[in-house]
Amino acid sequence: MHTDLDIQELVQAQVEEVCLDVTMVDSTATSRTRDLDKLLLRHGHLVGPTFEPSSQLRDDLQEYAKVLVVGAGGLGCELLKDLALTGFKNLEVIDMDRIEVTNLNRQFLFRFVQLLVAMYCVILIMGCVLALVRHVAQSETGSDASIALSCWLEDVGKPKAEVAAKRVMERVSGVNIVPHYGRIEDKDLDFYSDFNIIALGLDSVEARGYINEVACSFLEYDTDDNPLEETLKPMVDGGTEGFKGHARVIIPGVTPCFQCTIWLFPPQVKFPLCTLAETPRTAAHCIEYAHLIKWGEVHKGESFDPDSPEHMQWIYTEAVKRAELFGIPGVTYSLTQGVVKNIIPAIASTNAIISAACALETLKIATGCSKTLSNYLTYVLNPFFFQIFLVFGLTIDLFFD
């Protein structure tokens, strides 16, 4: 039985411990690291078995932890920003794509100078007039207009990895991000061995499978068939699809790897070949006809590369011809990319939520400040309720305005 005096002493001890923690946090925290210090300078009920709170842990995170971000698209941009703001100072990013105009609505690190639509129309008219009088004289205004238009598309055509790294380093002081423009398959194992954690912001099952094989290739076991800790290559995998998303932690030898759970992915939509060849009814049918049938007929022995702009342009051209033959509207280059690569439109808010979860899991692995996910984190937003909240928010804004 505890007496009232024992209870008072216990409460007083807990209060003193909390005050000590607060003092430690306040004495070392800056505005940027305040929230991080709350995790790294205190004990907790969910911390890892080797976690020891200290300011040195924060310094080690910034100095020694090295993270590779695979993908610099909608999710990858968010990941780079979140990891940099979380305290990781040594980051690298790899992506094989270049920036397109269609990326700019959700990949916020890439710039498109926003001007008034009226100004855009004026410059277009000026361009038409200048084109008509070009044979008369060379106008300096024409060159100025060209420069202005090129500035509008400041980042379009540049490698995503390079621009994303540049933008984050401009906004977050002290972080160093090394970009790599190229395919993940072109890097050897020594490249991947330098990283403590690999964070995935991919939209491809095949790419995830390749990184999974790379991470598993480093795994070694001791004489008791237990994985050696120094050979573990943790992966934090995030993915989004419209209003849905997931985050998960994959530690080869400890958790199921990517290939172990690949059956969880839904099967991709396929069209009957007879429909594609004889009775196409939609723009997607025309695109798949060019992709699955026409390409093999014309390019015998040459495999189609969905990442090749020349190959994708050929598919688009053939799909347009097919659509005109059957009177089917709607074939565009962006739709061609979406059908061939099975791309589903991304939602910026979904990317932000999943990226935050991935960044937190990366921090947990690096510091042990909390237990990591033991399974999936799944996020699903009902678009119907989203529309209700959006309309409600607009109504409130109009009311107060």
mmCIF file of C-alpha atoms in Angstrom:
data_model
loop_
_atom_site.group_PDB
_atom_site.id
_atom_site.type_symbol
_atom_site.label_atom_id
_atom_site.label_comp_id
_atom_site.label_asym_id
_atom_site.label_seq_id
_atom_site.Cartn_x
_atom_site.Cartn_y
_atom_site.Cartn_z
ATOM 1 C CA MET A 1 0.000 0.000 0.000
ATOM 2 C CA HIS A 2 1.299 3.431 -0.945
ATOM 3 C CA THR A 3 0.820 6.239 1.528
ATOM 4 C CA ASP A 4 -0.153 9.747 0.546
ATOM 5 C CA LEU A 5 3.441 10.800 1.161
ATOM 6 C CA ASP A 6 4.741 8.145 -1.270
ATOM 7 C CA ILE A 7 2.308 9.273 -3.937
ATOM 8 C CA GLN A 8 3.309 12.923 -3.454
ATOM 9 C CA GLU A 9 6.996 12.031 -3.734
ATOM 10 C CA LEU A 10 6.328 10.009 -6.900
ATOM 11 C CA VAL A 11 4.375 12.845 -8.499
ATOM 12 C CA GLN A 12 7.052 15.346 -7.510
ATOM 13 C CA ALA A 13 9.760 13.156 -9.053
ATOM 14 C CA GLN A 14 7.803 12.883 -12.312
ATOM 15 C CA VAL A 15 7.272 16.642 -12.417
ATOM 16 C CA GLU A 16 10.982 17.252 -11.842
ATOM 17 C CA GLU A 17 11.841 14.787 -14.625
ATOM 18 C CA VAL A 18 9.500 16.524 -17.073
ATOM 19 C CA CYS A 19 10.899 19.937 -16.113
ATOM 20 C CA LEU A 20 14.425 18.599 -16.643
ATOM 21 C CA ASP A 21 13.468 17.354 -20.101
ATOM 22 C CA VAL A 22 11.871 20.665 -20.998
ATOM 23 C CA THR A 23 14.946 22.545 -19.776
ATOM 24 C CA MET A 24 17.221 20.304 -21.850
ATOM 25 C CA VAL A 25 15.073 20.826 -24.940
ATOM 26 C CA ASP A 26 14.771 24.595 -24.483
ATOM 27 C CA SER A 27 18.489 25.060 -23.822
ATOM 28 C CA THR A 28 19.618 23.352 -27.016
ATOM 29 C CA ALA A 29 16.753 23.845 -29.419
ATOM 30 C CA THR A 30 16.487 26.336 -32.219
ATOM 31 C CA SER A 31 13.345 27.202 -34.072
ATOM 32 C CA ARG A 32 14.155 24.551 -36.688
ATOM 33 C CA THR A 33 15.200 21.705 -34.393
ATOM 34 C CA ARG A 34 12.770 22.286 -31.538
ATOM 35 C CA ASP A 35 10.326 19.560 -32.542
ATOM 36 C CA LEU A 36 13.143 17.184 -33.468
ATOM 37 C CA ASP A 37 14.712 17.655 -30.036
ATOM 38 C CA LYS A 38 11.453 16.678 -28.378
ATOM 39 C CA LEU A 39 11.925 13.241 -29.941
ATOM 40 C CA LEU A 40 15.683 12.839 -29.553
ATOM 41 C CA LEU A 41 16.256 14.306 -26.065
ATOM 42 C CA ARG A 42 13.566 12.421 -24.152
ATOM 43 C CA HIS A 43 12.769 8.883 -23.155
ATOM 44 C CA GLY A 44 9.422 7.432 -24.190
ATOM 45 C CA HIS A 45 7.327 4.293 -24.015
ATOM 46 C CA LEU A 46 7.777 3.447 -27.724
ATOM 47 C CA VAL A 47 11.501 4.051 -28.159
ATOM 48 C CA GLY A 48 13.783 1.407 -29.622
ATOM 49 C CA PRO A 49 15.865 -0.890 -27.380
ATOM 50 C CA THR A 50 19.127 0.946 -28.159
ATOM 51 C CA PHE A 51 17.782 4.484 -27.960
ATOM 52 C CA GLU A 52 19.703 6.832 -25.665
ATOM 53 C CA PRO A 53 18.439 10.439 -25.678
ATOM 54 C CA SER A 54 21.167 13.026 -26.147
ATOM 55 C CA SER A 55 22.017 16.052 -28.235
ATOM 56 C CA GLN A 56 24.812 13.989 -29.781
ATOM 57 C CA LEU A 57 22.162 11.837 -31.449
ATOM 58 C CA ARG A 58 20.890 14.850 -33.353
ATOM 59 C CA ASP A 59 24.416 15.782 -34.398
ATOM 60 C CA ASP A 60 25.127 12.229 -35.558
ATOM 61 C CA LEU A 61 21.910 12.232 -37.585
ATOM 62 C CA GLN A 62 23.006 15.361 -39.398
ATOM 63 C CA GLU A 63 26.608 14.289 -39.896
ATOM 64 C CA TYR A 64 26.605 10.545 -40.529
ATOM 65 C CA ALA A 65 23.153 9.436 -41.700
ATOM 66 C CA LYS A 66 23.105 9.111 -45.484
ATOM 67 C CA VAL A 67 19.797 8.631 -47.294
ATOM 68 C CA LEU A 68 19.102 7.924 -50.957
ATOM 69 C CA VAL A 69 15.789 9.144 -52.355
ATOM 70 C CA VAL A 70 14.780 7.176 -55.442
ATOM 71 C CA GLY A 71 12.465 9.251 -57.616
ATOM 72 C CA ALA A 72 12.064 13.026 -57.869
ATOM 73 C CA GLY A 73 8.456 13.199 -58.993
ATOM 74 C CA GLY A 74 5.403 14.221 -56.996
ATOM 75 C CA LEU A 75 6.242 12.036 -53.993
ATOM 76 C CA GLY A 76 10.008 12.370 -54.380
ATOM 77 C CA CYS A 77 9.878 16.182 -54.221
ATOM 78 C CA GLU A 78 7.927 16.010 -50.995
ATOM 79 C CA LEU A 79 10.337 13.414 -49.581
ATOM 80 C CA LEU A 80 13.407 15.512 -50.292
ATOM 81 C CA LYS A 81 11.847 18.534 -48.622
ATOM 82 C CA ASP A 82 10.602 16.592 -45.588
ATOM 83 C CA LEU A 83 13.872 14.732 -45.009
ATOM 84 C CA ALA A 84 15.883 17.945 -45.245
ATOM 85 C CA LEU A 85 13.601 19.703 -42.760
ATOM 86 C CA THR A 86 13.626 16.660 -40.455
ATOM 87 C CA GLY A 87 17.361 16.998 -39.920
ATOM 88 C CA PHE A 88 19.024 14.816 -42.542
ATOM 89 C CA LYS A 89 21.903 16.754 -44.064
ATOM 90 C CA ASN A 90 23.440 14.145 -46.395
ATOM 91 C CA LEU A 91 20.947 13.245 -49.096
ATOM 92 C CA GLU A 92 21.204 11.988 -52.642
ATOM 93 C CA VAL A 93 18.450 11.664 -55.221
ATOM 94 C CA ILE A 94 18.259 9.711 -58.453
ATOM 95 C CA ASP A 95 15.713 10.055 -61.240
ATOM 96 C CA MET A 96 15.820 9.371 -64.965
ATOM 97 C CA ASP A 97 13.102 11.784 -66.090
ATOM 98 C CA ARG A 98 13.105 15.368 -67.264
ATOM 99 C CA ILE A 99 10.566 17.969 -66.194
ATOM 100 C CA GLU A 100 7.428 18.325 -68.293
ATOM 101 C CA VAL A 101 4.749 21.005 -68.173
ATOM 102 C CA THR A 102 2.219 18.443 -66.871
ATOM 103 C CA ASN A 103 4.414 17.876 -63.784
ATOM 104 C CA LEU A 104 4.156 21.442 -62.539
ATOM 105 C CA ASN A 105 0.740 21.251 -60.894
ATOM 106 C CA ARG A 106 1.908 18.855 -58.166
ATOM 107 C CA GLN A 107 5.735 18.716 -58.212
ATOM 108 C CA PHE A 108 6.218 21.957 -56.347
ATOM 109 C CA LEU A 109 10.017 22.156 -56.561
ATOM 110 C CA PHE A 110 9.807 22.829 -60.286
ATOM 111 C CA ARG A 111 9.004 26.331 -61.442
ATOM 112 C CA PHE A 112 6.651 27.723 -64.008
ATOM 113 C CA VAL A 113 6.486 31.501 -63.769
ATOM 114 C CA GLN A 114 2.816 32.314 -63.196
ATOM 115 C CA LEU A 115 1.723 35.416 -65.100
ATOM 116 C CA LEU A 116 -1.675 36.755 -65.919
ATOM 117 C CA VAL A 117 -3.542 35.048 -68.723
ATOM 118 C CA ALA A 118 -3.962 38.410 -70.395
ATOM 119 C CA MET A 119 -0.206 38.903 -70.561
ATOM 120 C CA TYR A 120 0.150 35.442 -72.034
ATOM 121 C CA CYS A 121 -2.349 36.293 -74.761
ATOM 122 C CA VAL A 122 -0.612 39.592 -75.485
ATOM 123 C CA ILE A 123 2.755 37.901 -75.948
ATOM 124 C CA LEU A 124 1.196 35.276 -78.210
ATOM 125 C CA ILE A 125 -0.298 38.019 -80.372
ATOM 126 C CA MET A 126 3.028 39.815 -80.421
ATOM 127 C CA GLY A 127 4.709 36.608 -81.501
ATOM 128 C CA CYS A 128 2.285 36.207 -84.399
ATOM 129 C CA VAL A 129 2.843 39.787 -85.531
ATOM 130 C CA LEU A 130 6.599 39.412 -85.293
ATOM 131 C CA ALA A 131 6.473 36.230 -87.324
ATOM 132 C CA LEU A 132 4.635 38.086 -90.089
ATOM 133 C CA VAL A 133 7.190 40.914 -90.253
ATOM 134 C CA ARG A 134 10.273 38.750 -89.727
ATOM 135 C CA HIS A 135 11.106 38.912 -93.429
ATOM 136 C CA VAL A 136 11.138 42.728 -93.226
ATOM 137 C CA ALA A 137 13.440 43.274 -90.272
ATOM 138 C CA GLN A 138 14.911 41.538 -87.275
ATOM 139 C CA SER A 139 13.188 42.990 -84.225
ATOM 140 C CA GLU A 140 14.855 43.025 -80.823
ATOM 141 C CA THR A 141 11.396 42.737 -79.313
ATOM 142 C CA GLY A 142 11.085 39.314 -80.894
ATOM 143 C CA SER A 143 14.200 38.069 -79.106
ATOM 144 C CA ASP A 144 12.948 39.612 -75.850
ATOM 145 C CA ALA A 145 9.641 37.790 -76.251
ATOM 146 C CA SER A 146 11.468 34.511 -76.827
ATOM 147 C CA ILE A 147 13.486 35.082 -73.658
ATOM 148 C CA ALA A 148 10.302 35.857 -71.731
ATOM 149 C CA LEU A 149 8.612 32.699 -72.962
ATOM 150 C CA SER A 150 11.662 30.606 -72.079
ATOM 151 C CA CYS A 151 11.592 32.076 -68.571
ATOM 152 C CA TRP A 152 7.982 31.000 -68.204
ATOM 153 C CA LEU A 153 9.127 27.427 -68.616
ATOM 154 C CA GLU A 154 12.172 27.907 -66.440
ATOM 155 C CA ASP A 155 12.701 24.244 -65.471
ATOM 156 C CA VAL A 156 10.883 22.399 -68.265
ATOM 157 C CA GLY A 157 13.234 19.994 -70.022
ATOM 158 C CA LYS A 158 15.784 19.883 -67.207
ATOM 159 C CA PRO A 159 16.552 16.715 -65.185
ATOM 160 C CA LYS A 160 14.203 16.394 -62.234
ATOM 161 C CA ALA A 161 16.878 15.222 -59.815
ATOM 162 C CA GLU A 162 19.161 18.182 -60.482
ATOM 163 C CA VAL A 163 16.450 20.830 -60.188
ATOM 164 C CA ALA A 164 14.879 19.260 -57.078
ATOM 165 C CA ALA A 165 18.248 19.097 -55.302
ATOM 166 C CA LYS A 166 18.983 22.706 -56.205
ATOM 167 C CA ARG A 167 15.612 23.999 -54.956
ATOM 168 C CA VAL A 168 15.821 22.232 -51.569
ATOM 169 C CA MET A 169 19.389 23.386 -50.947
ATOM 170 C CA GLU A 170 18.304 26.941 -51.726
ATOM 171 C CA ARG A 171 15.569 26.818 -49.086
ATOM 172 C CA VAL A 172 17.128 24.626 -46.358
ATOM 173 C CA SER A 173 20.494 25.846 -45.135
ATOM 174 C CA GLY A 174 23.180 23.301 -44.345
ATOM 175 C CA VAL A 175 21.725 20.404 -46.330
ATOM 176 C CA ASN A 176 23.799 18.806 -49.068
ATOM 177 C CA ILE A 177 21.934 16.949 -51.824
ATOM 178 C CA VAL A 178 23.780 15.162 -54.615
ATOM 179 C CA PRO A 179 21.603 14.600 -57.729
ATOM 180 C CA HIS A 180 21.962 11.710 -60.154
ATOM 181 C CA TYR A 181 20.304 11.899 -63.556
ATOM 182 C CA GLY A 182 19.978 8.386 -64.931
ATOM 183 C CA ARG A 183 18.496 4.938 -64.529
ATOM 184 C CA ILE A 184 18.721 3.090 -61.233
ATOM 185 C CA GLU A 185 19.875 -0.002 -63.151
ATOM 186 C CA ASP A 186 22.957 1.863 -64.390
ATOM 187 C CA LYS A 187 24.355 2.258 -60.870
ATOM 188 C CA ASP A 188 26.533 -0.530 -59.471
ATOM 189 C CA LEU A 189 26.206 -2.080 -56.018
ATOM 190 C CA ASP A 190 28.999 0.072 -54.618
ATOM 191 C CA PHE A 191 26.840 3.120 -55.216
ATOM 192 C CA TYR A 192 23.953 1.740 -53.127
ATOM 193 C CA SER A 193 26.235 0.381 -50.402
ATOM 194 C CA ASP A 194 27.119 3.917 -49.266
ATOM 195 C CA PHE A 195 23.614 4.643 -47.965
ATOM 196 C CA ASN A 196 22.149 3.819 -44.566
ATOM 197 C CA ILE A 197 18.530 4.051 -45.729
ATOM 198 C CA ILE A 198 16.818 4.053 -49.121
ATOM 199 C CA ALA A 199 13.550 6.008 -49.435
ATOM 200 C CA LEU A 200 11.381 5.164 -52.427
ATOM 201 C CA GLY A 201 9.135 7.681 -54.161
ATOM 202 C CA LEU A 202 8.411 5.545 -57.214
ATOM 203 C CA ASP A 203 5.396 4.924 -59.428
ATOM 204 C CA SER A 204 6.673 1.658 -60.921
ATOM 205 C CA VAL A 205 6.375 -1.892 -59.583
ATOM 206 C CA GLU A 206 9.396 -2.956 -61.649
ATOM 207 C CA ALA A 207 11.608 -0.209 -60.190
ATOM 208 C CA ARG A 208 10.577 -1.137 -56.653
ATOM 209 C CA GLY A 209 11.425 -4.755 -57.410
ATOM 210 C CA TYR A 210 14.896 -3.808 -58.617
ATOM 211 C CA ILE A 211 15.716 -1.710 -55.535
ATOM 212 C CA ASN A 212 14.382 -4.551 -53.382
ATOM 213 C CA GLU A 213 16.823 -6.959 -55.043
ATOM 214 C CA VAL A 214 19.677 -4.525 -54.480
ATOM 215 C CA ALA A 215 18.867 -4.117 -50.776
ATOM 216 C CA CYS A 216 18.511 -7.878 -50.282
ATOM 217 C CA SER A 217 21.852 -8.526 -52.011
ATOM 218 C CA PHE A 218 23.711 -6.869 -49.103
ATOM 219 C CA LEU A 219 22.115 -9.124 -46.480
ATOM 220 C CA GLU A 220 24.373 -11.565 -44.618
ATOM 221 C CA TYR A 221 23.646 -13.992 -41.784
ATOM 222 C CA ASP A 222 25.657 -15.184 -38.784
ATOM 223 C CA THR A 223 26.196 -18.796 -37.815
ATOM 224 C CA ASP A 224 22.785 -18.889 -36.086
ATOM 225 C CA ASP A 225 20.990 -17.666 -39.241
ATOM 226 C CA ASN A 226 20.332 -14.264 -37.751
ATOM 227 C CA PRO A 227 20.792 -11.262 -40.070
ATOM 228 C CA LEU A 228 23.914 -9.238 -39.370
ATOM 229 C CA GLU A 229 22.862 -5.738 -38.382
ATOM 230 C CA GLU A 230 25.678 -4.046 -40.314
ATOM 231 C CA THR A 231 24.440 -5.629 -43.562
ATOM 232 C CA LEU A 232 20.835 -4.471 -43.231
ATOM 233 C CA LYS A 233 19.726 -1.939 -45.841
ATOM 234 C CA PRO A 234 16.329 -0.580 -44.699
ATOM 235 C CA MET A 235 13.893 0.731 -47.294
ATOM 236 C CA VAL A 236 11.009 3.112 -46.711
ATOM 237 C CA ASP A 237 8.509 2.666 -49.519
ATOM 238 C CA GLY A 238 5.806 5.198 -50.290
ATOM 239 C CA GLY A 239 3.252 5.149 -53.048
ATOM 240 C CA THR A 240 0.217 7.168 -54.087
ATOM 241 C CA GLU A 241 -2.637 6.588 -56.485
ATOM 242 C CA GLY A 242 -5.134 9.397 -56.699
ATOM 243 C CA PHE A 243 -6.721 9.796 -53.264
ATOM 244 C CA LYS A 244 -5.077 6.608 -51.952
ATOM 245 C CA GLY A 245 -1.589 6.031 -50.635
ATOM 246 C CA HIS A 246 0.592 3.761 -48.551
ATOM 247 C CA ALA A 247 3.811 3.839 -46.566
ATOM 248 C CA ARG A 248 5.746 0.876 -45.256
ATOM 249 C CA VAL A 249 9.134 -0.143 -43.906
ATOM 250 C CA ILE A 250 11.033 -3.010 -45.523
ATOM 251 C CA ILE A 251 14.064 -4.399 -43.691
ATOM 252 C CA PRO A 252 15.465 -7.414 -45.581
ATOM 253 C CA GLY A 253 15.847 -10.388 -43.296
ATOM 254 C CA VAL A 254 13.559 -8.867 -40.657
ATOM 255 C CA THR A 255 10.327 -7.978 -42.457
ATOM 256 C CA PRO A 256 8.776 -9.397 -45.643
ATOM 257 C CA CYS A 257 10.540 -7.962 -48.672
ATOM 258 C CA PHE A 258 8.827 -6.338 -51.641
ATOM 259 C CA GLN A 259 8.651 -9.541 -53.675
ATOM 260 C CA CYS A 260 7.044 -11.355 -50.747
ATOM 261 C CA THR A 261 4.067 -8.999 -50.875
ATOM 262 C CA ILE A 262 3.906 -8.157 -54.578
ATOM 263 C CA TRP A 263 0.629 -10.059 -54.844
ATOM 264 C CA LEU A 264 -1.027 -7.252 -52.851
ATOM 265 C CA PHE A 265 -0.876 -4.981 -55.894
ATOM 266 C CA PRO A 266 -4.097 -5.039 -57.960
ATOM 267 C CA PRO A 267 -3.816 -6.494 -61.474
ATOM 268 C CA GLN A 268 -3.333 -3.959 -64.236
ATOM 269 C CA VAL A 269 -6.146 -3.289 -66.704
ATOM 270 C CA LYS A 270 -5.763 -5.236 -69.946
ATOM 271 C CA PHE A 271 -7.791 -5.020 -73.175
ATOM 272 C CA PRO A 272 -8.717 -7.997 -75.406
ATOM 273 C CA LEU A 273 -6.512 -8.025 -78.494
ATOM 274 C CA CYS A 274 -9.514 -8.663 -80.727
ATOM 275 C CA THR A 275 -11.047 -5.380 -79.566
ATOM 276 C CA LEU A 276 -7.825 -3.501 -80.177
ATOM 277 C CA ALA A 277 -7.352 -4.986 -83.655
ATOM 278 C CA GLU A 278 -10.913 -4.912 -84.984
ATOM 279 C CA THR A 279 -13.359 -2.732 -83.044
ATOM 280 C CA PRO A 280 -11.620 0.004 -81.020
ATOM 281 C CA ARG A 281 -14.100 2.190 -79.178
ATOM 282 C CA THR A 282 -11.976 4.500 -77.022
ATOM 283 C CA ALA A 283 -8.778 6.502 -77.272
ATOM 284 C CA ALA A 284 -7.103 4.002 -74.937
ATOM 285 C CA HIS A 285 -7.895 1.201 -77.410
ATOM 286 C CA CYS A 286 -6.106 3.111 -80.185
ATOM 287 C CA ILE A 287 -3.085 3.730 -77.998
ATOM 288 C CA GLU A 288 -2.823 0.112 -76.903
ATOM 289 C CA TYR A 289 -3.191 -1.015 -80.525
ATOM 290 C CA ALA A 290 -0.154 1.053 -81.473
ATOM 291 C CA HIS A 291 1.690 -0.165 -78.392
ATOM 292 C CA LEU A 292 0.914 -3.879 -78.391
ATOM 293 C CA ILE A 293 0.278 -4.667 -82.060
ATOM 294 C CA LYS A 294 1.598 -2.017 -84.433
ATOM 295 C CA TRP A 295 4.977 -1.637 -82.747
ATOM 296 C CA GLY A 296 5.774 -5.335 -83.128
ATOM 297 C CA GLU A 297 4.714 -5.326 -86.766
ATOM 298 C CA VAL A 298 6.922 -2.363 -87.709
ATOM 299 C CA HIS A 299 9.855 -2.806 -85.322
ATOM 300 C CA LYS A 300 10.484 -6.531 -85.444
ATOM 301 C CA GLY A 301 13.057 -7.614 -82.872
ATOM 302 C CA GLU A 302 13.237 -4.194 -81.182
ATOM 303 C CA SER A 303 11.694 -3.965 -77.742
ATOM 304 C CA PHE A 304 9.619 -0.931 -76.855
ATOM 305 C CA ASP A 305 11.144 1.405 -74.249
ATOM 306 C CA PRO A 306 8.440 3.424 -72.454
ATOM 307 C CA ASP A 307 11.093 5.823 -71.173
ATOM 308 C CA SER A 308 12.290 6.726 -74.662
ATOM 309 C CA PRO A 309 10.753 9.995 -75.970
ATOM 310 C CA GLU A 310 11.220 8.798 -79.550
ATOM 311 C CA HIS A 311 9.386 5.546 -78.917
ATOM 312 C CA MET A 312 6.575 7.306 -77.059
ATOM 313 C CA GLN A 313 6.204 9.856 -79.878
ATOM 314 C CA TRP A 314 5.931 7.028 -82.411
ATOM 315 C CA ILE A 315 3.165 5.364 -80.389
ATOM 316 C CA TYR A 316 1.319 8.675 -80.124
ATOM 317 C CA THR A 317 1.537 9.304 -83.880
ATOM 318 C CA GLU A 318 0.245 5.830 -84.730
ATOM 319 C CA ALA A 319 -2.535 6.103 -82.144
ATOM 320 C CA VAL A 320 -3.688 9.387 -83.706
ATOM 321 C CA LYS A 321 -3.840 7.741 -87.141
ATOM 322 C CA ARG A 322 -5.831 4.850 -85.704
ATOM 323 C CA ALA A 323 -8.243 7.187 -83.934
ATOM 324 C CA GLU A 324 -8.827 9.245 -87.092
ATOM 325 C CA LEU A 325 -9.552 6.069 -89.044
ATOM 326 C CA PHE A 326 -12.337 5.074 -86.653
ATOM 327 C CA GLY A 327 -13.488 8.601 -85.775
ATOM 328 C CA ILE A 328 -12.449 8.378 -82.134
ATOM 329 C CA PRO A 329 -11.497 11.668 -80.381
ATOM 330 C CA GLY A 330 -9.341 12.239 -77.330
ATOM 331 C CA VAL A 331 -5.897 10.861 -78.211
ATOM 332 C CA THR A 332 -3.268 13.154 -76.666
ATOM 333 C CA TYR A 333 0.402 12.721 -75.884
ATOM 334 C CA SER A 334 -0.187 12.863 -72.134
ATOM 335 C CA LEU A 335 -2.939 10.243 -72.408
ATOM 336 C CA THR A 336 -0.577 8.076 -74.460
ATOM 337 C CA GLN A 337 1.986 8.240 -71.675
ATOM 338 C CA GLY A 338 -0.658 7.467 -69.086
ATOM 339 C CA VAL A 339 -2.004 4.414 -70.910
ATOM 340 C CA VAL A 340 1.378 2.965 -71.858
ATOM 341 C CA LYS A 341 2.941 3.538 -68.430
ATOM 342 C CA ASN A 342 -0.296 2.926 -66.516
ATOM 343 C CA ILE A 343 -0.031 6.380 -64.939
ATOM 344 C CA ILE A 344 -2.831 7.458 -62.609
ATOM 345 C CA PRO A 345 -3.198 11.209 -61.943
ATOM 346 C CA ALA A 346 -1.539 12.214 -58.683
ATOM 347 C CA ILE A 347 -3.059 14.381 -55.954
ATOM 348 C CA ALA A 348 -0.648 16.809 -54.299
ATOM 349 C CA SER A 349 -2.238 16.502 -50.847
ATOM 350 C CA THR A 350 -1.950 12.708 -50.955
ATOM 351 C CA ASN A 351 1.743 13.000 -51.835
ATOM 352 C CA ALA A 352 2.284 15.350 -48.888
ATOM 353 C CA ILE A 353 0.603 13.021 -46.386
ATOM 354 C CA ILE A 354 2.439 9.885 -47.524
ATOM 355 C CA SER A 355 5.751 11.739 -47.691
ATOM 356 C CA ALA A 356 5.353 12.918 -44.103
ATOM 357 C CA ALA A 357 4.765 9.329 -42.995
ATOM 358 C CA CYS A 358 7.826 8.110 -44.924
ATOM 359 C CA ALA A 359 10.049 10.853 -43.512
ATOM 360 C CA LEU A 360 8.947 9.990 -39.975
ATOM 361 C CA GLU A 361 9.692 6.297 -40.519
ATOM 362 C CA THR A 362 13.124 7.203 -41.893
ATOM 363 C CA LEU A 363 13.810 9.225 -38.752
ATOM 364 C CA LYS A 364 12.693 6.312 -36.561
ATOM 365 C CA ILE A 365 15.081 3.926 -38.309
ATOM 366 C CA ALA A 366 18.016 6.318 -38.137
ATOM 367 C CA THR A 367 17.633 7.259 -34.463
ATOM 368 C CA GLY A 368 15.508 4.581 -32.782
ATOM 369 C CA CYS A 369 13.382 7.344 -31.240
ATOM 370 C CA SER A 370 10.272 5.195 -31.761
ATOM 371 C CA LYS A 371 9.237 1.814 -33.081
ATOM 372 C CA THR A 372 8.800 1.621 -36.839
ATOM 373 C CA LEU A 373 5.732 0.446 -38.688
ATOM 374 C CA SER A 374 5.219 -3.285 -38.356
ATOM 375 C CA ASN A 375 2.905 -3.352 -41.358
ATOM 376 C CA TYR A 376 1.334 -0.971 -43.861
ATOM 377 C CA LEU A 377 0.156 2.541 -43.275
ATOM 378 C CA THR A 378 -2.745 2.931 -45.674
ATOM 379 C CA TYR A 379 -4.368 6.258 -46.483
ATOM 380 C CA VAL A 380 -7.695 6.482 -48.304
ATOM 381 C CA LEU A 381 -9.648 9.708 -48.788
ATOM 382 C CA ASN A 382 -13.225 9.563 -49.988
ATOM 383 C CA PRO A 383 -13.470 12.137 -52.821
ATOM 384 C CA PHE A 384 -17.151 12.691 -51.977
ATOM 385 C CA PHE A 385 -16.322 13.964 -48.479
ATOM 386 C CA PHE A 386 -13.366 15.904 -49.868
ATOM 387 C CA GLN A 387 -15.739 17.771 -52.180
ATOM 388 C CA ILE A 388 -18.116 18.470 -49.301
ATOM 389 C CA PHE A 389 -15.285 19.900 -47.164
ATOM 390 C CA LEU A 390 -14.035 21.942 -50.114
ATOM 391 C CA VAL A 391 -17.458 23.444 -50.792
ATOM 392 C CA PHE A 392 -17.989 24.038 -47.063
ATOM 393 C CA GLY A 393 -14.610 25.806 -46.824
ATOM 394 C CA LEU A 394 -15.366 27.998 -49.808
ATOM 395 C CA THR A 395 -18.762 28.857 -48.346
ATOM 396 C CA ILE A 396 -17.174 29.898 -45.048
ATOM 397 C CA ASP A 397 -14.569 31.995 -46.850
ATOM 398 C CA LEU A 398 -17.224 33.772 -48.901
ATOM 399 C CA PHE A 399 -19.330 34.342 -45.817
ATOM 400 C CA PHE A 400 -16.514 36.011 -43.872
ATOM 401 C CA ASP A 401 -15.279 37.924 -46.925
#
